[in-house]
Amino acid sequence: MHFGTKLIHNGHEADGATGSVNVPIVQTSTFDQKERFRGGADAKAPEFEYARSGNPTRKALEETIAFLESGAKGYAFASGVAAISSVLGTFSAGDHIIAAQDIYGGSWRILNTFYKRWGLKSSSFDATDPQTLRKAIKPETKAVLLETPSNPLLKITDLLSCTKIAQEAGLVSIVDNTFMTPYLQRPLELGADIVLHSATKFLGGHSDVIAGLVVTKNEALGRAVYAVQTGFGAVLGPHDAWLVLRGIKTLKVRMDAQEQSAQKIALWLQANPAVTEVFYPGLTDHPGRTINEAQASGAGAVLSFKTKTPQEALKFLGGVDYAAPAESLGGVETIISYPVRMSHASMPEQERQRLGITDTLIRVSVGLEDTDDLIADFDKALSR
Ligand SMILES: *Cc1c(COP(=O)(O)O)cnc(C)c1O
């Protein structure tokens, strides 16, 4: 089965009870257990008891994402951040986590505030150089958190090299696969142990739901994540699970079109005199292009670029008509964002400077509008 077929045929294409071609939204908090008690003293507990510990709609999404990511178990959370926090919740005070330098701002924040207070230690490494991971490993290191392409500078991490180093040191490798989705990149096939998503982005795809997903390589890691999911309770509701299931069906056509458009826009930006730098792994001169081509089947639909001055960046953000200056990415509409004020606002200025996240940097998530209209919109906003 090819991937496009898997998106449609993944074991949830017809409901057993009614034949409905869509997974029903089972909007309930609890399940009647009469049968259990009629079955005598040692009758088994039913599969669904209480909707925090399990819900059929959520289960359909969890099985679908596990299948698409080539994993053993899937779990759905109330947000991408809830997914990351719940995975980090499987570790203990005193454990040490190594995170890629430019991980998602929210992941950085949770590690450096909440989990820090609870005694989980963390440090960062330059994920464009896997050898620096080896040097960052301490006796108490338990895991490495990776993300490729990185946010917002689209740097590429060699997943195979990093997961190999992690494996040799007995570390759990965790990959945030939000930007690529399993259509373009499947980290578990490249040696990762846990893959996670903000399904708010490309998987949901329509900017209408906040959701997070986790897939584990094996059952044992799955049990650890499940204990946090049901214990901590940041679960995804059935209606939101259904929206993500619906979004997943069109992932391939959306990604293909958005990526094609992103490639054209990246080239156009590169040729624009108002733009000083363009970051997109599909560009020939991108330093991570070869690695990305080896581990992913595309460059995705997110790019970023720098203007000459912060004033020009602000003028661009205020000057576009079609693109929405907003948080988030991965929707059918083009979204432009200003990392210093948005996703990376909580990162100290000094840290941002070190990473090159400047006040001239703009991130673009290319949507499904006609490319020519987007280019005309950008052209107008850049030359205004
Ligand atoms: C948006 C995002 C998250 C956080 O997801 P939410 O659904 O907003 O909680 C995590 N990682 C990446 C790469 C993201 O883009």
Coordinates of C-alpha atoms and ligand atoms in Angstrom, one line a residue:
M1 CA 0.0 0.0 0.0
H2 CA 1.3 3.5 -0.9
F3 CA 1.1 6.3 1.6
G4 CA -1.8 8.1 -0.1
T5 CA -3.9 4.9 0.2
K6 CA -2.9 4.5 3.8
L7 CA -4.3 7.9 4.6
I8 CA -7.7 6.7 3.4
H9 CA -7.6 3.0 4.2
N10 CA -6.2 2.5 7.7
G11 CA -8.7 0.2 9.3
H12 CA -11.2 3.0 10.1
E13 CA -13.0 3.3 6.7
A14 CA -16.3 1.8 7.9
D15 CA -17.9 1.7 11.3
G16 CA -18.7 -1.9 12.3
A17 CA -22.0 -1.0 14.0
T18 CA -23.6 1.1 11.3
G19 CA -21.4 1.0 8.1
S20 CA -20.8 4.8 8.4
V21 CA -17.8 5.6 6.2
N22 CA -16.7 8.1 8.8
V23 CA -15.7 7.3 12.4
P24 CA -18.6 8.3 14.6
I25 CA -18.1 11.0 17.2
V26 CA -18.7 9.2 20.5
Q27 CA -19.6 12.1 22.6
T28 CA -19.7 10.5 26.0
S29 CA -17.9 10.8 29.4
T30 CA -18.7 7.2 30.5
F31 CA -19.7 3.8 29.4
D32 CA -22.4 1.4 30.8
Q33 CA -20.8 -1.6 32.4
K34 CA -23.8 -3.7 33.2
E35 CA -22.6 -6.6 31.0
R36 CA -19.4 -6.7 33.1
F37 CA -21.4 -7.3 36.3
R38 CA -23.8 -9.8 34.7
G39 CA -20.8 -11.8 33.7
G40 CA -20.0 -12.9 37.3
A41 CA -17.3 -12.1 39.8
D42 CA -14.3 -12.5 37.5
A43 CA -15.8 -10.9 34.3
K44 CA -13.2 -8.7 32.6
A45 CA -13.5 -4.9 32.6
P46 CA -14.8 -3.6 29.2
E47 CA -12.5 -1.9 26.8
F48 CA -14.1 1.5 27.4
E49 CA -14.9 2.5 31.0
Y50 CA -14.4 6.2 31.3
A51 CA -13.6 8.6 28.5
R52 CA -10.4 10.0 30.0
S53 CA -8.8 6.5 29.9
G54 CA -10.3 5.6 26.5
N55 CA -12.8 6.8 23.9
P56 CA -13.6 5.1 20.6
T57 CA -13.2 8.2 18.4
R58 CA -9.9 9.0 20.0
K59 CA -8.8 5.4 19.7
A60 CA -9.5 5.5 15.9
L61 CA -7.2 8.6 15.6
E62 CA -4.6 7.0 17.9
E63 CA -4.5 3.8 15.8
T64 CA -4.4 5.8 12.6
I65 CA -1.4 7.9 13.6
A66 CA 0.5 4.8 14.9
F67 CA -0.1 3.1 11.6
L68 CA 1.0 6.1 9.5
E69 CA 4.2 6.6 11.6
S70 CA 5.0 2.9 11.6
G71 CA 4.8 2.7 15.3
A72 CA 3.3 0.3 17.9
K73 CA 1.0 2.7 19.9
G74 CA -0.5 6.1 19.4
Y75 CA -1.9 8.6 21.9
A76 CA -3.9 11.8 21.3
F77 CA -3.6 14.8 23.5
A78 CA -5.4 18.1 24.0
S79 CA -2.6 20.0 22.2
G80 CA 0.9 19.5 20.8
V81 CA 2.3 21.0 24.0
A82 CA 0.3 18.5 26.1
A83 CA 1.8 15.8 23.9
I84 CA 5.4 17.0 24.6
S85 CA 4.7 17.6 28.3
S86 CA 3.2 14.2 28.7
V87 CA 6.2 12.5 27.0
L88 CA 8.5 14.5 29.3
G89 CA 6.3 13.4 32.2
T90 CA 7.6 9.9 31.7
F91 CA 11.0 11.0 33.1
S92 CA 11.9 11.7 36.7
A93 CA 13.5 14.4 38.8
G94 CA 17.3 14.2 38.3
D95 CA 17.0 12.9 34.8
H96 CA 18.7 14.9 32.1
I97 CA 17.3 15.7 28.6
I98 CA 19.3 17.0 25.7
A99 CA 17.3 19.1 23.4
A100 CA 18.1 20.5 19.9
Q101 CA 19.1 24.2 20.1
D102 CA 16.2 25.5 18.2
I103 CA 13.3 23.3 19.2
Y104 CA 9.7 24.7 19.2
G105 CA 9.5 27.7 21.6
G106 CA 6.8 26.0 23.7
S107 CA 9.0 22.9 24.2
W108 CA 11.9 25.1 25.2
R109 CA 9.6 27.0 27.7
I110 CA 8.2 23.8 29.3
L111 CA 11.7 22.4 29.8
N112 CA 13.1 25.6 31.2
T113 CA 10.3 26.6 33.5
F114 CA 7.8 23.8 34.6
Y115 CA 10.0 20.8 34.3
K116 CA 13.0 22.6 35.6
R117 CA 11.1 23.4 38.8
W118 CA 10.3 19.7 39.1
G119 CA 13.9 18.7 38.9
L120 CA 14.2 17.5 35.3
K121 CA 17.4 18.9 33.9
S122 CA 18.1 19.9 30.3
S123 CA 20.7 21.3 28.1
S124 CA 20.9 22.0 24.4
F125 CA 23.1 21.0 21.5
D126 CA 23.7 22.1 17.9
A127 CA 21.6 19.5 16.1
T128 CA 23.2 20.3 12.7
D129 CA 26.3 18.6 14.1
P130 CA 25.5 15.1 15.6
Q131 CA 29.0 14.9 17.2
T132 CA 28.0 17.7 19.6
L133 CA 25.3 15.3 20.9
R134 CA 27.9 12.8 21.9
K135 CA 29.7 15.5 23.9
A136 CA 26.5 16.6 25.6
I137 CA 25.7 13.2 27.1
K138 CA 26.0 12.9 30.9
P139 CA 25.6 9.9 33.2
E140 CA 22.1 11.0 34.1
T141 CA 21.0 11.8 30.5
K142 CA 17.9 9.8 29.6
A143 CA 16.6 11.3 26.3
V144 CA 17.3 13.5 23.3
L145 CA 14.6 15.8 21.9
L146 CA 14.9 16.5 18.1
E147 CA 13.0 18.5 15.6
T148 CA 13.8 18.6 11.8
P149 CA 13.4 20.9 10.0
S150 CA 13.9 23.3 13.0
N151 CA 11.6 26.2 13.8
P152 CA 11.9 28.9 12.6
L153 CA 15.3 28.6 10.8
L154 CA 14.5 25.3 9.0
K155 CA 17.9 23.7 9.9
I156 CA 18.1 20.0 9.2
T157 CA 19.1 17.4 11.7
D158 CA 20.6 14.1 10.5
L159 CA 18.1 11.8 12.3
L160 CA 19.9 8.5 11.6
S161 CA 23.2 9.8 13.0
C162 CA 21.6 11.3 16.1
T163 CA 19.4 8.3 16.9
K164 CA 22.4 6.0 16.5
I165 CA 24.4 8.0 19.0
A166 CA 21.4 8.1 21.3
Q167 CA 20.9 4.3 21.0
E168 CA 24.6 3.6 21.8
A169 CA 24.2 5.6 25.0
G170 CA 20.9 4.0 25.9
L171 CA 18.9 7.2 25.4
V172 CA 15.3 7.5 24.3
S173 CA 15.2 9.6 21.1
I174 CA 12.1 11.8 20.7
V175 CA 11.4 13.6 17.4
D176 CA 8.9 16.4 16.9
N177 CA 7.6 15.6 13.4
T178 CA 5.1 18.5 13.2
F179 CA 6.7 20.3 10.2
M180 CA 7.0 17.1 8.0
T181 CA 4.2 14.8 9.0
P182 CA 4.5 11.1 8.4
Y183 CA 3.8 11.7 4.7
L184 CA 7.2 13.3 4.2
Q185 CA 9.2 11.8 7.1
R186 CA 8.9 8.8 9.4
P187 CA 11.4 9.2 12.3
L188 CA 10.6 5.8 13.8
E189 CA 11.9 4.2 10.6
L190 CA 15.1 6.2 11.2
G191 CA 15.8 4.9 14.6
A192 CA 13.7 7.2 16.8
D193 CA 11.8 5.8 19.8
I194 CA 9.0 8.3 20.1
V195 CA 7.6 10.7 17.5
L196 CA 5.2 13.5 18.4
H197 CA 3.1 16.1 16.6
S198 CA 1.2 19.2 17.0
A199 CA -1.8 17.9 15.0
T200 CA -3.0 21.5 15.1
K201 CA -0.8 22.1 12.1
F202 CA -0.5 20.0 8.9
L203 CA -2.4 16.9 10.2
G204 CA -5.5 18.8 11.2
G205 CA -4.7 21.1 8.3
H206 CA -7.6 23.6 8.5
S207 CA -6.7 25.8 11.4
D208 CA -9.8 24.7 13.3
V209 CA -8.5 22.4 16.0
I210 CA -5.8 22.3 18.7
A211 CA -4.5 18.7 19.1
G212 CA -1.3 16.7 19.8
L213 CA -0.2 13.1 19.0
V214 CA 2.4 10.7 20.2
V215 CA 3.5 7.5 18.7
T216 CA 5.9 5.0 20.3
K217 CA 8.1 2.5 18.7
N218 CA 7.1 -0.3 21.1
E219 CA 4.5 -1.3 23.6
A220 CA 6.7 -0.7 26.7
L221 CA 7.2 3.0 25.8
G222 CA 3.5 3.1 24.9
R223 CA 2.6 2.0 28.5
A224 CA 4.7 4.7 30.0
V225 CA 3.1 7.4 27.8
Y226 CA -0.4 6.0 28.5
A227 CA 0.2 6.1 32.2
V228 CA 0.8 9.9 31.9
Q229 CA -2.1 10.4 29.4
T230 CA -4.7 8.9 31.7
G231 CA -3.0 10.0 34.9
F232 CA -2.3 13.5 34.0
G233 CA -5.4 13.6 31.8
A234 CA -4.6 16.1 29.0
V235 CA -6.6 14.0 26.5
L236 CA -8.1 15.0 23.2
G237 CA -11.9 15.3 23.0
P238 CA -13.9 13.1 20.6
H239 CA -15.0 15.9 18.3
D240 CA -11.5 17.3 18.0
A241 CA -10.2 13.7 17.4
W242 CA -12.7 13.5 14.5
L243 CA -11.6 16.8 13.0
V244 CA -8.0 15.5 13.0
L245 CA -9.1 12.2 11.4
R246 CA -10.9 14.2 8.7
G247 CA -7.8 16.4 8.1
I248 CA -5.5 13.4 7.7
K249 CA -7.5 12.1 4.7
T250 CA -6.4 15.0 2.6
L251 CA -2.9 15.3 3.9
K252 CA -1.2 14.1 0.7
V253 CA -2.9 16.5 -1.7
R254 CA -2.5 19.4 0.7
M255 CA 1.1 18.7 1.3
D256 CA 1.9 18.2 -2.3
A257 CA 0.3 21.5 -3.4
Q258 CA 1.6 23.5 -0.5
E259 CA 5.2 22.2 -0.9
Q260 CA 5.2 23.0 -4.6
S261 CA 4.0 26.5 -3.9
A262 CA 6.6 26.9 -1.1
Q263 CA 9.4 25.9 -3.5
K264 CA 8.3 28.6 -6.0
I265 CA 7.9 31.2 -3.3
A266 CA 11.4 30.4 -1.8
L267 CA 13.0 30.9 -5.2
W268 CA 11.1 34.1 -5.8
L269 CA 12.1 35.5 -2.4
Q270 CA 15.7 34.6 -3.1
A271 CA 15.7 36.8 -6.2
N272 CA 14.0 39.7 -4.4
P273 CA 16.4 42.6 -3.5
A274 CA 14.4 43.4 -0.3
V275 CA 15.2 39.9 1.1
T276 CA 18.7 39.2 2.5
E277 CA 18.3 35.5 3.3
V278 CA 15.9 32.6 2.6
F279 CA 15.7 29.5 4.7
Y280 CA 14.1 26.5 2.9
P281 CA 15.4 23.0 2.7
G282 CA 14.3 22.7 -0.9
L283 CA 16.8 25.4 -2.0
T284 CA 19.9 24.1 -3.7
D285 CA 22.2 26.1 -1.4
H286 CA 20.5 25.0 1.8
P287 CA 23.3 23.4 3.9
G288 CA 20.9 20.5 5.0
R289 CA 19.4 19.8 1.6
T290 CA 21.3 16.5 1.0
I291 CA 20.5 15.1 4.5
N292 CA 16.9 16.2 4.2
E293 CA 16.6 14.5 0.8
A294 CA 18.0 11.3 2.3
Q295 CA 15.6 11.1 5.2
A296 CA 12.4 12.9 4.0
S297 CA 10.5 12.7 0.7
G298 CA 10.1 16.5 0.5
A299 CA 11.1 19.9 1.9
G300 CA 7.7 20.7 3.4
A301 CA 5.7 23.9 3.2
V302 CA 7.3 26.1 5.8
L303 CA 10.1 28.6 5.0
S304 CA 11.5 31.7 6.6
F305 CA 13.4 34.8 5.3
K306 CA 15.0 37.9 6.5
T307 CA 14.4 41.5 5.5
K308 CA 17.1 44.2 5.7
T309 CA 15.6 46.0 8.7
P310 CA 13.1 45.3 11.4
Q311 CA 11.0 48.1 10.0
E312 CA 10.7 46.3 6.7
A313 CA 9.7 43.1 8.4
L314 CA 6.9 44.9 10.3
K315 CA 5.8 46.6 7.1
F316 CA 5.6 43.2 5.3
L317 CA 3.6 41.7 8.2
G318 CA 1.1 44.6 8.0
G319 CA 1.1 44.9 4.2
V320 CA -0.1 41.5 3.1
D321 CA -3.7 40.9 2.1
Y322 CA -4.1 37.2 1.6
A323 CA -1.6 35.8 4.1
A324 CA -2.7 36.0 7.7
P325 CA -0.1 37.4 10.2
A326 CA -0.8 34.9 12.9
E327 CA 0.5 32.2 15.2
S328 CA 0.4 28.6 13.9
L329 CA 1.2 27.0 10.5
G330 CA 0.1 24.1 8.4
G331 CA -3.3 25.3 7.5
V332 CA -5.0 25.7 4.1
E333 CA -4.5 29.5 4.4
T334 CA -1.0 31.1 4.2
I335 CA 0.1 32.2 7.6
I336 CA 3.1 34.5 8.2
S337 CA 4.6 34.9 11.6
Y338 CA 7.1 37.0 13.4
P339 CA 9.0 34.6 15.7
V340 CA 10.6 37.3 18.0
R341 CA 7.1 38.5 19.0
M342 CA 5.2 35.3 18.6
S343 CA 6.5 31.7 18.9
H344 CA 9.9 32.7 20.4
A345 CA 8.8 35.7 22.5
S346 CA 9.5 33.8 25.7
M347 CA 13.1 33.0 24.7
P348 CA 15.6 35.4 26.2
E349 CA 16.9 38.0 23.7
Q350 CA 20.5 36.7 24.1
E351 CA 19.5 33.1 23.3
R352 CA 17.5 34.3 20.3
Q353 CA 20.5 36.4 19.0
R354 CA 22.8 33.4 19.4
L355 CA 20.4 31.3 17.3
G356 CA 19.9 33.9 14.6
I357 CA 16.2 34.5 15.4
T358 CA 16.4 38.2 14.7
D359 CA 13.8 40.9 14.5
T360 CA 14.1 40.8 10.7
L361 CA 13.0 37.2 10.5
I362 CA 9.6 36.2 9.1
R363 CA 8.3 32.6 9.0
V364 CA 5.9 31.6 6.2
S365 CA 3.6 28.6 6.2
V366 CA 2.5 28.4 2.6
G367 CA -1.2 27.5 2.1
L368 CA -3.4 26.4 -0.8
E369 CA -4.0 29.8 -2.4
D370 CA -2.8 30.1 -6.0
T371 CA 1.0 30.7 -6.0
D372 CA 0.8 33.6 -8.3
D373 CA -1.6 35.4 -6.0
L374 CA 0.6 34.8 -3.0
I375 CA 3.7 36.1 -4.9
A376 CA 1.8 39.2 -6.0
D377 CA 0.7 39.7 -2.4
F378 CA 4.2 39.3 -1.1
D379 CA 5.6 41.6 -3.8
K380 CA 3.2 44.4 -2.9
A381 CA 3.9 44.0 0.8
L382 CA 7.7 44.0 0.3
S383 CA 7.8 47.0 -2.0
R384 CA 5.2 49.1 -0.2
Ligands
LIG1 C1 2.7 24.3 17.2 C2 3.9 23.4 17.5 C3 3.9 22.7 18.7 C4 2.9 22.9 19.8 O1 1.6 22.5 19.5 P1 0.2 23.1 20.0 O2 -0.8 22.3 19.3 O3 0.2 24.5 19.6 O4 0.2 22.9 21.5 C5 4.9 21.8 18.9 N1 5.9 21.7 18.0 C6 5.9 22.3 16.9 C7 7.0 22.1 15.9 C8 4.9 23.2 16.6 O5 4.9 23.9 15.4

